[in-house]
Amino acid sequence: MTVARTRSVALVGVTGRSVEVEADVGNGLAGIHLIGLPDTALSEARERVRSAMVNSRYAWPDARITVSLFPASLPKRGSQFDLAIAVAVLGAAGVVPAERIAEPFFLGELGLDGRLRPVRGILPSVLGAAKHGDVTVVVPAANSAEAALVPDVRVVPVTDLRQLVEWLRRGDSPPQLSVGALPDPPQPSARPAVDLADVVGQPMARRALEVCAAGGHNLWMLGPPGTGKTLLAERLPTLLPDLELDHALEVTAIHSVAGVLPPDCPMMSRPPFVSPHHTATAASIIGGGSTVVRPGAVSLAHRGVLFMDEAPEFPRHVLDSLRQPLESGRVTVARSVGSVTFPAKFMLVLAANPCPCAQPQGKGEPCQCTPTAKRRYIGKLSGPLLDRIDMKVTVARSSRRELMADRQFVEPSKTVAERVLAARQRAANRLASTPWRTNAEIPSSTLHAELRPPESAMKPMTACLDSGSLSARGLDRVIRVAWTLADLAEKDRPDHEETTTALTLWLGASL
């Protein structure tokens, strides 16, 4: 009897932390004891591990077994430690060579019959293990495609405990990923079925959508129902370019931790689109949980679009909870079990009706809402939140003649996406020496020190700033939109035309 050591990974948010698993089989009252801040799911591992070993035809040591998870101060949650605990116990009992299990990382949940079941969060766990250099990671076969996304890591897929033990005993080459399990290199993804050409009669809104996609800006659309606000928002992702490799891994890791990663899609190469219902709670939007903190809608929309339809129907405190992640690009969830930080860089799209009755204000069908009711309804969108919106567009109902005339000017998403990609490339070239890639990410200090438009172009904005209709934050957002308009127009710097248009978009739907 001896002490055996192996390694696993604990997830803190979307960050993997290495955990050393030690097992000691010695004298004392027979039983297994887990130490090192395990949660309920991990405490139940003792029964799963025992049944899995017995049903795999390996004798359970009739002795006192102590399993320690180091560092002891780091909370450990979930069932992905099952395999590491079982391997450490087998090594301490002399079933497998202790030196063979010291270096690899073991991840996976054990079934009572010894089968290895998939777990959520494999990608961030393997990314955490990869920080230790050239490592070997043993994962369930069902998670192998996701784990293989991490470069310079040897992934060993295992279907059951017996297969793993026999490989550790023999010391030969590990099981290999099957050809079908290996993920293909990231390729340009097929565009969704929806297309911008489906939206007719809203040229201004389509243009605003293009600017929003080119610069990563936030958008508010105000108008009566049936004017195409939801159609426009759903087609915004079709204008966005595919995610770069580092961004794709980041987005995939978040969805893996949340347990919403599609099984047939190990890597998400397209920007996500998240549209929560207006009855969603603050915890579901921002993230939370009583024992295990999970990412919310703002993190699931990371590097993509968060669309809040019927925005005034959301509780005001839920809407105001978006203010901090819109500024910082991340959200910190503090609970009694600890604080977890999730990335949350998203494009926010709000859609709202002008009043509660949402009736047209034309002839024959007057709106029945009083001015007070209208102000109270739109007032649910607080001033500080709207101050963080880059563009505000009023979407009106179109007549039959306007619809027919606009059809000849409608462009498909593919055509607009090419202009968006070219504009983003110009912005990326301009920001090549910085950590930012889009105009919306540029901080205020850099914006005014190095990228300030000419004074002639600043006059409309400074006039609004002096009159109080434009805040200092709003000034920064107008300048960012002006740079995006210049990129779309293939100009070196924004001039008076771009700044005036950006200012109009910022003030467009203000009430």
Coordinates of C-alpha atoms in Angstrom, one line a residue:
M1 CA 0.0 0.0 0.0
T2 CA 1.3 3.5 -0.9
V3 CA 0.4 6.9 -2.0
A4 CA -0.4 7.6 -5.7
R5 CA -0.8 11.0 -7.4
T6 CA -2.4 12.1 -10.6
R7 CA -3.9 15.3 -12.0
S8 CA -7.3 16.7 -12.9
V9 CA -8.7 20.2 -13.6
A10 CA -11.2 22.3 -11.6
L11 CA -13.3 25.0 -13.4
V12 CA -13.6 28.5 -12.0
G13 CA -15.9 30.2 -14.4
V14 CA -14.4 29.4 -17.8
T15 CA -10.8 29.1 -16.4
G16 CA -9.3 25.7 -15.7
R17 CA -7.1 25.3 -12.6
S18 CA -4.9 22.3 -12.2
V19 CA -5.7 20.0 -9.3
E20 CA -3.5 17.3 -7.8
V21 CA -5.4 14.2 -6.8
E22 CA -3.7 12.1 -4.1
A23 CA -4.9 8.7 -2.8
D24 CA -3.6 6.9 0.2
V25 CA -4.6 3.3 0.9
G26 CA -3.6 2.4 4.5
N27 CA -4.5 0.9 7.8
G28 CA -7.7 1.9 9.5
L29 CA -11.4 1.5 9.4
A30 CA -12.4 0.5 5.8
G31 CA -14.0 3.4 3.9
I32 CA -13.2 6.3 1.6
H33 CA -12.8 9.9 2.7
L34 CA -12.6 12.9 0.4
I35 CA -10.9 16.1 1.6
G36 CA -10.2 19.3 -0.2
L37 CA -13.5 21.3 -0.4
P38 CA -15.6 18.9 -2.4
D39 CA -19.2 19.8 -3.2
T40 CA -22.2 17.4 -3.0
A41 CA -21.7 16.0 -6.5
L42 CA -18.0 15.3 -5.8
S43 CA -18.7 13.8 -2.4
E44 CA -21.0 11.3 -4.2
A45 CA -18.0 10.2 -6.3
R46 CA -17.0 7.7 -3.7
E47 CA -20.0 5.5 -4.5
R48 CA -19.7 5.9 -8.3
V49 CA -16.0 5.1 -8.1
R50 CA -16.5 2.0 -5.9
S51 CA -19.2 0.6 -8.1
A52 CA -17.3 1.3 -11.3
M53 CA -14.2 -0.5 -10.0
V54 CA -16.1 -3.5 -8.8
N55 CA -18.2 -3.8 -11.9
S56 CA -15.0 -3.5 -14.0
R57 CA -13.7 -6.6 -12.1
Y58 CA -11.1 -4.8 -10.0
A59 CA -11.0 -5.5 -6.3
W60 CA -12.0 -2.6 -4.0
P61 CA -9.3 -2.2 -1.3
D62 CA -10.5 -3.3 2.1
A63 CA -8.7 -0.5 3.9
R64 CA -9.0 3.1 4.8
I65 CA -8.8 5.2 1.6
T66 CA -8.1 8.9 1.8
V67 CA -8.3 11.0 -1.3
S68 CA -7.0 14.6 -1.2
L69 CA -7.6 17.3 -3.7
F70 CA -4.9 20.0 -3.8
P71 CA -5.0 22.9 -3.5
A72 CA -7.3 22.4 -0.6
S73 CA -8.5 26.0 -0.6
L74 CA -9.9 25.8 -4.1
P75 CA -13.5 24.7 -4.3
K76 CA -14.0 21.6 -6.4
R77 CA -17.4 21.0 -8.0
G78 CA -18.9 18.5 -10.5
S79 CA -18.4 14.9 -11.4
Q80 CA -15.4 15.3 -13.8
F81 CA -13.0 14.3 -10.9
D82 CA -14.5 10.7 -10.9
L83 CA -11.9 9.3 -13.3
A84 CA -8.9 10.9 -11.6
I85 CA -10.1 9.6 -8.2
A86 CA -10.5 6.1 -9.5
V87 CA -7.1 6.1 -11.2
A88 CA -5.4 7.4 -8.0
V89 CA -7.0 4.7 -5.9
L90 CA -6.0 2.0 -8.4
G91 CA -2.5 3.4 -8.4
A92 CA -2.3 3.4 -4.6
A93 CA -3.7 -0.2 -4.5
G94 CA -1.0 -1.3 -7.0
V95 CA -3.4 -2.2 -9.8
V96 CA -1.7 0.3 -12.2
P97 CA 1.8 1.6 -12.0
A98 CA 1.9 4.8 -10.0
E99 CA 4.5 6.4 -12.2
R100 CA 2.2 6.0 -15.3
I101 CA -0.5 8.1 -13.8
A102 CA 1.5 10.9 -12.3
E103 CA 1.7 13.2 -15.4
P104 CA -1.5 12.8 -17.4
F105 CA -4.7 14.7 -16.7
F106 CA -7.8 12.6 -16.2
L107 CA -11.3 14.1 -16.8
G108 CA -14.7 12.3 -16.9
E109 CA -17.7 11.0 -15.0
L110 CA -17.9 7.3 -14.2
G111 CA -21.1 5.3 -14.6
L112 CA -21.8 2.5 -12.1
D113 CA -20.8 -0.1 -14.8
G114 CA -17.5 1.5 -15.4
R115 CA -18.5 3.4 -18.6
L116 CA -17.0 6.9 -19.0
R117 CA -19.7 9.5 -19.4
P118 CA -19.2 13.0 -21.1
V119 CA -19.1 16.1 -18.9
R120 CA -19.5 19.8 -19.6
G121 CA -16.6 22.2 -19.7
I122 CA -14.1 19.9 -21.4
L123 CA -12.7 22.5 -23.7
P124 CA -11.8 25.1 -20.9
S125 CA -10.5 22.2 -18.8
V126 CA -8.1 21.0 -21.5
L127 CA -7.1 24.6 -22.1
G128 CA -6.2 24.9 -18.4
A129 CA -4.2 21.7 -18.6
A130 CA -2.4 22.9 -21.7
K131 CA -0.8 25.7 -19.6
H132 CA 1.5 23.1 -18.2
G133 CA 3.2 22.5 -21.5
D134 CA 3.2 19.2 -23.5
V135 CA 0.6 17.2 -21.6
T136 CA -1.6 14.1 -22.1
V137 CA -5.3 14.4 -21.3
V138 CA -7.6 11.4 -20.9
V139 CA -11.2 12.3 -21.7
P140 CA -14.4 10.4 -22.4
A141 CA -14.7 9.4 -26.0
A142 CA -17.8 11.5 -26.4
N143 CA -15.8 14.6 -25.5
S144 CA -12.8 13.8 -27.6
A145 CA -13.7 16.0 -30.6
E146 CA -14.1 19.0 -28.3
A147 CA -10.8 18.3 -26.4
A148 CA -8.9 17.9 -29.7
L149 CA -9.6 21.5 -30.5
V150 CA -6.7 22.5 -28.2
P151 CA -3.4 22.5 -30.0
D152 CA -0.2 20.8 -28.7
V153 CA -2.2 18.5 -26.3
R154 CA -2.3 14.7 -26.7
V155 CA -5.9 13.6 -26.2
V156 CA -6.6 10.0 -25.2
P157 CA -10.2 9.0 -25.7
V158 CA -11.5 6.3 -23.4
T159 CA -14.9 4.5 -23.4
D160 CA -14.7 2.7 -20.0
L161 CA -12.5 2.2 -17.0
R162 CA -11.3 -1.2 -18.0
Q163 CA -10.0 0.0 -21.3
L164 CA -8.0 2.7 -19.5
V165 CA -6.6 0.3 -16.9
E166 CA -5.4 -2.1 -19.5
W167 CA -3.7 0.6 -21.4
L168 CA -1.9 1.9 -18.2
R169 CA -0.9 -1.7 -17.4
R170 CA 0.5 -2.5 -20.8
G171 CA 2.3 0.8 -21.3
D172 CA 1.8 0.7 -25.1
S173 CA 0.5 3.4 -27.4
P174 CA -2.7 5.1 -26.1
P175 CA -6.0 4.7 -27.8
Q176 CA -6.2 7.1 -30.8
L177 CA -9.0 9.4 -31.9
S178 CA -11.0 7.9 -34.7
V179 CA -11.0 9.8 -38.0
G180 CA -14.7 10.6 -37.5
A181 CA -14.0 12.0 -34.1
L182 CA -11.4 14.4 -35.2
P183 CA -12.7 17.9 -35.8
D184 CA -12.1 19.5 -39.2
P185 CA -10.0 22.6 -39.3
P186 CA -12.1 25.8 -39.0
Q187 CA -13.7 26.5 -42.3
P188 CA -15.9 29.4 -43.4
S189 CA -19.3 28.4 -42.1
A190 CA -22.4 28.2 -44.2
R191 CA -24.6 31.2 -43.8
P192 CA -27.9 30.8 -41.9
A193 CA -31.1 30.4 -43.9
V194 CA -32.3 33.9 -43.0
D195 CA -31.2 36.7 -45.3
L196 CA -31.2 40.5 -45.1
A197 CA -33.0 40.6 -48.5
D198 CA -36.1 39.4 -46.6
V199 CA -36.5 42.9 -45.0
V200 CA -38.1 45.3 -47.4
G201 CA -39.2 48.9 -46.8
Q202 CA -36.6 49.8 -44.1
P203 CA -33.5 51.2 -46.0
M204 CA -32.4 53.3 -43.0
A205 CA -32.6 50.4 -40.6
R206 CA -30.7 48.1 -43.0
R207 CA -28.0 50.7 -43.3
A208 CA -27.8 51.0 -39.5
L209 CA -27.5 47.2 -39.3
E210 CA -24.5 47.3 -41.7
V211 CA -22.8 50.0 -39.6
C212 CA -23.5 48.1 -36.5
A213 CA -21.9 44.9 -37.9
A214 CA -18.9 46.8 -39.3
G215 CA -18.0 48.5 -36.0
G216 CA -19.5 46.2 -33.4
H217 CA -21.9 48.9 -32.2
N218 CA -25.0 48.7 -30.1
L219 CA -28.4 49.5 -31.7
W220 CA -31.9 50.5 -30.6
M221 CA -34.8 50.2 -32.9
L222 CA -38.1 52.0 -32.0
G223 CA -41.3 51.5 -34.0
P224 CA -44.7 49.9 -34.1
P225 CA -45.1 46.1 -34.5
G226 CA -44.9 44.6 -37.9
T227 CA -42.2 47.0 -39.2
G228 CA -39.4 44.4 -39.2
K229 CA -37.5 45.1 -36.0
T230 CA -37.2 41.4 -35.1
L231 CA -36.4 40.4 -38.7
L232 CA -33.6 42.9 -38.8
A233 CA -32.1 41.8 -35.5
E234 CA -32.2 38.1 -36.5
R235 CA -30.3 38.9 -39.7
L236 CA -27.5 40.9 -38.0
P237 CA -25.4 37.7 -37.4
T238 CA -25.5 37.0 -41.2
L239 CA -23.5 40.2 -41.7
L240 CA -20.8 39.3 -39.2
P241 CA -17.6 37.5 -40.3
D242 CA -16.6 34.1 -38.9
L243 CA -14.9 34.1 -35.6
E244 CA -11.1 34.0 -35.5
L245 CA -9.6 30.9 -34.0
D246 CA -8.9 32.4 -30.5
H247 CA -12.3 34.0 -30.4
A248 CA -13.9 30.7 -31.5
L249 CA -12.2 28.8 -28.7
E250 CA -13.3 31.4 -26.2
V251 CA -16.9 31.3 -27.3
T252 CA -16.9 27.5 -27.5
A253 CA -15.5 27.3 -23.9
I254 CA -18.3 29.4 -22.6
H255 CA -21.0 27.3 -24.2
S256 CA -19.3 24.1 -23.1
V257 CA -19.3 25.3 -19.5
A258 CA -23.0 26.2 -19.8
G259 CA -23.8 22.8 -21.3
V260 CA -25.4 24.2 -24.4
L261 CA -22.7 23.3 -26.9
P262 CA -24.3 21.3 -29.8
P263 CA -23.0 17.7 -29.8
D264 CA -22.4 17.7 -33.6
C265 CA -20.5 21.1 -33.4
P266 CA -17.3 20.8 -31.3
M267 CA -16.3 24.4 -32.3
M268 CA -18.5 27.4 -32.8
S269 CA -17.1 29.3 -35.7
R270 CA -20.1 31.7 -36.1
P271 CA -21.0 34.6 -33.8
P272 CA -23.7 33.5 -31.4
F273 CA -27.2 35.1 -31.3
V274 CA -29.0 35.1 -28.0
S275 CA -32.6 36.3 -27.6
P276 CA -33.9 35.9 -24.0
H277 CA -37.6 36.1 -23.2
H278 CA -38.8 39.3 -21.5
T279 CA -39.7 37.2 -18.4
A280 CA -36.0 36.3 -17.9
T281 CA -34.5 37.0 -14.5
A282 CA -31.4 39.0 -13.7
A283 CA -29.5 35.8 -12.9
S284 CA -30.4 34.2 -16.3
I285 CA -29.2 37.4 -18.1
I286 CA -26.0 38.1 -16.1
G287 CA -25.2 34.6 -14.8
G288 CA -25.5 33.0 -11.4
G289 CA -26.4 29.9 -9.4
S290 CA -26.6 28.8 -5.8
T291 CA -23.9 26.2 -5.9
V292 CA -22.4 26.2 -9.4
V293 CA -22.2 29.6 -11.0
R294 CA -23.2 29.4 -14.7
P295 CA -22.8 32.0 -17.5
G296 CA -25.8 34.0 -18.4
A297 CA -27.2 35.4 -21.6
V298 CA -24.6 38.2 -21.8
S299 CA -21.8 35.7 -21.7
L300 CA -23.5 33.2 -24.1
A301 CA -23.7 36.2 -26.5
H302 CA -19.9 36.9 -26.2
R303 CA -18.4 37.9 -29.5
G304 CA -22.0 37.9 -30.9
V305 CA -25.4 39.5 -30.6
L306 CA -27.7 39.9 -27.6
F307 CA -31.2 40.8 -28.8
M308 CA -33.8 42.0 -26.3
D309 CA -37.1 42.1 -28.1
E310 CA -39.9 44.1 -26.5
A311 CA -37.2 45.7 -24.3
P312 CA -39.6 47.8 -22.1
E313 CA -41.3 44.6 -21.0
F314 CA -38.1 43.5 -19.2
P315 CA -37.9 44.4 -15.6
R316 CA -36.0 47.7 -15.2
H317 CA -33.4 46.2 -12.9
V318 CA -32.7 43.5 -15.5
L319 CA -32.1 46.1 -18.2
D320 CA -29.9 48.2 -15.9
S321 CA -27.8 45.1 -15.0
L322 CA -26.5 45.3 -18.6
R323 CA -24.8 48.6 -18.0
Q324 CA -21.6 47.3 -16.4
P325 CA -20.9 44.5 -18.9
L326 CA -21.5 46.9 -21.8
E327 CA -18.7 49.1 -20.4
S328 CA -16.2 46.5 -19.2
G329 CA -16.8 43.6 -21.6
R330 CA -17.0 41.2 -18.6
V331 CA -19.3 40.4 -15.8
T332 CA -18.4 39.3 -12.2
V333 CA -20.9 37.2 -10.4
A334 CA -20.4 37.2 -6.6
R335 CA -22.1 34.4 -4.6
S336 CA -21.5 32.9 -1.2
V337 CA -19.5 30.1 -2.9
G338 CA -17.1 32.7 -4.4
S339 CA -16.8 35.2 -7.3
V340 CA -16.6 34.2 -10.9
T341 CA -15.8 36.4 -13.9
F342 CA -17.1 35.6 -17.3
P343 CA -16.3 37.4 -20.6
A344 CA -19.2 39.4 -22.0
K345 CA -18.2 41.4 -25.1
F346 CA -21.4 41.5 -27.1
M347 CA -23.4 43.7 -29.4
L348 CA -26.7 44.8 -27.8
V349 CA -29.7 45.2 -30.0
L350 CA -32.9 46.6 -28.3
A351 CA -36.3 46.7 -30.0
A352 CA -39.2 48.6 -28.5
N353 CA -42.7 49.7 -29.4
P354 CA -43.4 53.4 -29.0
C355 CA -46.2 52.9 -26.5
P356 CA -48.1 50.1 -24.6
C357 CA -50.9 49.8 -27.1
A358 CA -48.5 49.6 -30.1
Q359 CA -51.2 50.9 -32.4
P360 CA -50.3 53.0 -35.5
Q361 CA -50.5 56.7 -35.1
G362 CA -51.9 57.3 -38.5
K363 CA -55.2 58.4 -39.7
G364 CA -58.3 56.4 -38.8
E365 CA -56.5 54.4 -36.0
P366 CA -55.3 56.9 -33.4
C367 CA -53.1 55.7 -30.5
Q368 CA -55.1 55.6 -27.3
C369 CA -52.1 56.1 -25.0
T370 CA -51.7 59.3 -23.1
P371 CA -48.4 61.2 -23.2
T372 CA -47.8 60.2 -19.6
A373 CA -48.3 56.5 -20.4
K374 CA -45.9 56.7 -23.4
R375 CA -43.2 58.4 -21.2
R376 CA -43.7 55.8 -18.5
Y377 CA -43.4 52.9 -21.0
I378 CA -40.3 54.1 -22.7
G379 CA -38.9 55.3 -19.4
K380 CA -38.3 51.7 -18.4
L381 CA -35.2 52.1 -20.7
S382 CA -33.1 54.3 -18.3
G383 CA -31.0 57.2 -19.5
P384 CA -27.7 55.6 -18.5
L385 CA -28.6 52.5 -20.5
L386 CA -29.6 54.4 -23.6
D387 CA -26.4 56.5 -23.2
R388 CA -24.5 53.3 -23.9
I389 CA -26.3 52.7 -27.2
D390 CA -24.4 53.8 -30.2
M391 CA -27.2 54.1 -32.7
K392 CA -30.9 54.8 -32.3
V393 CA -33.2 54.2 -35.3
T394 CA -36.9 54.9 -35.7
V395 CA -38.6 52.1 -37.8
A396 CA -41.9 53.3 -39.3
R397 CA -44.6 51.4 -41.2
S398 CA -44.2 51.5 -45.0
S399 CA -46.9 52.0 -47.6
R400 CA -47.4 49.6 -50.5
R401 CA -45.7 52.0 -52.8
E402 CA -42.7 52.3 -50.6
L403 CA -42.4 48.5 -50.3
M404 CA -42.5 48.1 -54.1
A405 CA -40.0 50.9 -54.7
D406 CA -37.6 49.5 -52.1
R407 CA -37.4 46.0 -53.5
Q408 CA -35.0 47.0 -56.2
F409 CA -32.5 48.4 -53.6
V410 CA -32.5 45.3 -51.3
E411 CA -29.2 43.5 -51.1
P412 CA -28.6 40.0 -49.8
S413 CA -26.6 39.4 -46.7
K414 CA -23.6 38.0 -48.6
T415 CA -23.2 41.3 -50.5
V416 CA -23.4 43.4 -47.3
A417 CA -21.2 41.0 -45.4
E418 CA -18.4 41.6 -47.9
R419 CA -18.5 45.3 -47.3
V420 CA -18.6 44.7 -43.5
L421 CA -15.6 42.4 -43.8
A422 CA -13.6 45.0 -45.8
A423 CA -14.5 47.7 -43.3
R424 CA -13.4 45.5 -40.4
Q425 CA -10.2 44.8 -42.2
R426 CA -9.4 48.5 -42.5
A427 CA -10.1 49.0 -38.8
A428 CA -7.9 46.0 -37.9
N429 CA -5.1 47.4 -40.0
R430 CA -5.4 50.8 -38.3
L431 CA -5.4 49.1 -34.9
A432 CA -2.8 46.5 -35.7
S433 CA -0.4 47.7 -33.0
T434 CA -3.1 47.6 -30.3
P435 CA -5.1 44.8 -28.6
W436 CA -8.4 46.0 -30.2
R437 CA -9.9 44.9 -33.5
T438 CA -13.1 46.9 -33.9
N439 CA -13.9 50.6 -33.5
A440 CA -16.3 49.8 -30.7
E441 CA -13.5 48.5 -28.5
I442 CA -11.3 51.6 -28.7
P443 CA -10.9 53.2 -25.3
S444 CA -11.6 56.9 -24.8
S445 CA -8.0 57.8 -24.1
T446 CA -6.8 56.4 -27.5
L447 CA -9.8 57.8 -29.2
H448 CA -9.0 61.4 -28.3
A449 CA -5.2 61.2 -28.3
E450 CA -4.6 59.4 -31.6
L451 CA -7.9 58.9 -33.5
R452 CA -9.6 62.3 -32.9
P453 CA -11.3 63.5 -36.1
P454 CA -10.3 67.0 -37.5
E455 CA -11.7 70.0 -35.6
S456 CA -13.9 70.8 -38.6
A457 CA -15.6 67.4 -38.3
M458 CA -15.9 67.8 -34.5
K459 CA -18.0 71.0 -34.6
P460 CA -21.4 69.3 -34.7
M461 CA -20.5 67.1 -31.7
T462 CA -18.9 69.9 -29.6
A463 CA -22.1 72.0 -30.2
C464 CA -24.3 69.2 -28.8
L465 CA -21.8 68.6 -26.0
D466 CA -22.0 72.3 -25.0
S467 CA -25.9 72.3 -25.2
G468 CA -26.1 69.2 -22.9
S469 CA -27.8 66.9 -25.5
L470 CA -24.6 64.8 -25.7
S471 CA -22.7 63.4 -22.8
A472 CA -19.0 62.7 -22.7
R473 CA -19.7 59.0 -23.1
G474 CA -22.0 59.8 -26.0
L475 CA -19.3 61.8 -27.6
D476 CA -17.0 58.8 -27.6
R477 CA -19.6 56.6 -29.1
V478 CA -20.4 59.1 -31.9
I479 CA -16.7 59.3 -32.8
R480 CA -16.5 55.5 -32.9
V481 CA -19.5 55.3 -35.2
A482 CA -17.9 58.1 -37.4
W483 CA -14.8 56.0 -37.8
T484 CA -16.9 53.0 -38.8
L485 CA -18.7 55.1 -41.4
A486 CA -15.4 56.3 -42.7
D487 CA -14.2 52.6 -43.0
L488 CA -17.3 51.7 -45.0
A489 CA -16.7 54.7 -47.2
E490 CA -13.0 53.8 -47.6
K491 CA -11.8 57.1 -46.1
D492 CA -8.6 57.6 -44.1
R493 CA -10.4 59.7 -41.4
P494 CA -14.0 60.7 -40.7
D495 CA -15.0 64.1 -42.0
H496 CA -17.9 66.4 -41.4
E497 CA -20.3 64.1 -43.3
E498 CA -19.5 61.0 -41.2
T499 CA -19.6 62.8 -37.9
T500 CA -23.0 64.4 -38.7
T501 CA -24.4 61.0 -39.8
A502 CA -23.1 59.4 -36.6
L503 CA -24.6 62.1 -34.5
T504 CA -27.9 61.7 -36.2
L505 CA -27.8 58.0 -35.6
W506 CA -27.1 58.6 -31.9
L507 CA -29.8 61.1 -31.4
G508 CA -32.2 59.6 -33.9
A509 CA -34.8 58.0 -31.6
S510 CA -34.3 60.0 -28.5
L511 CA -37.5 60.9 -26.7

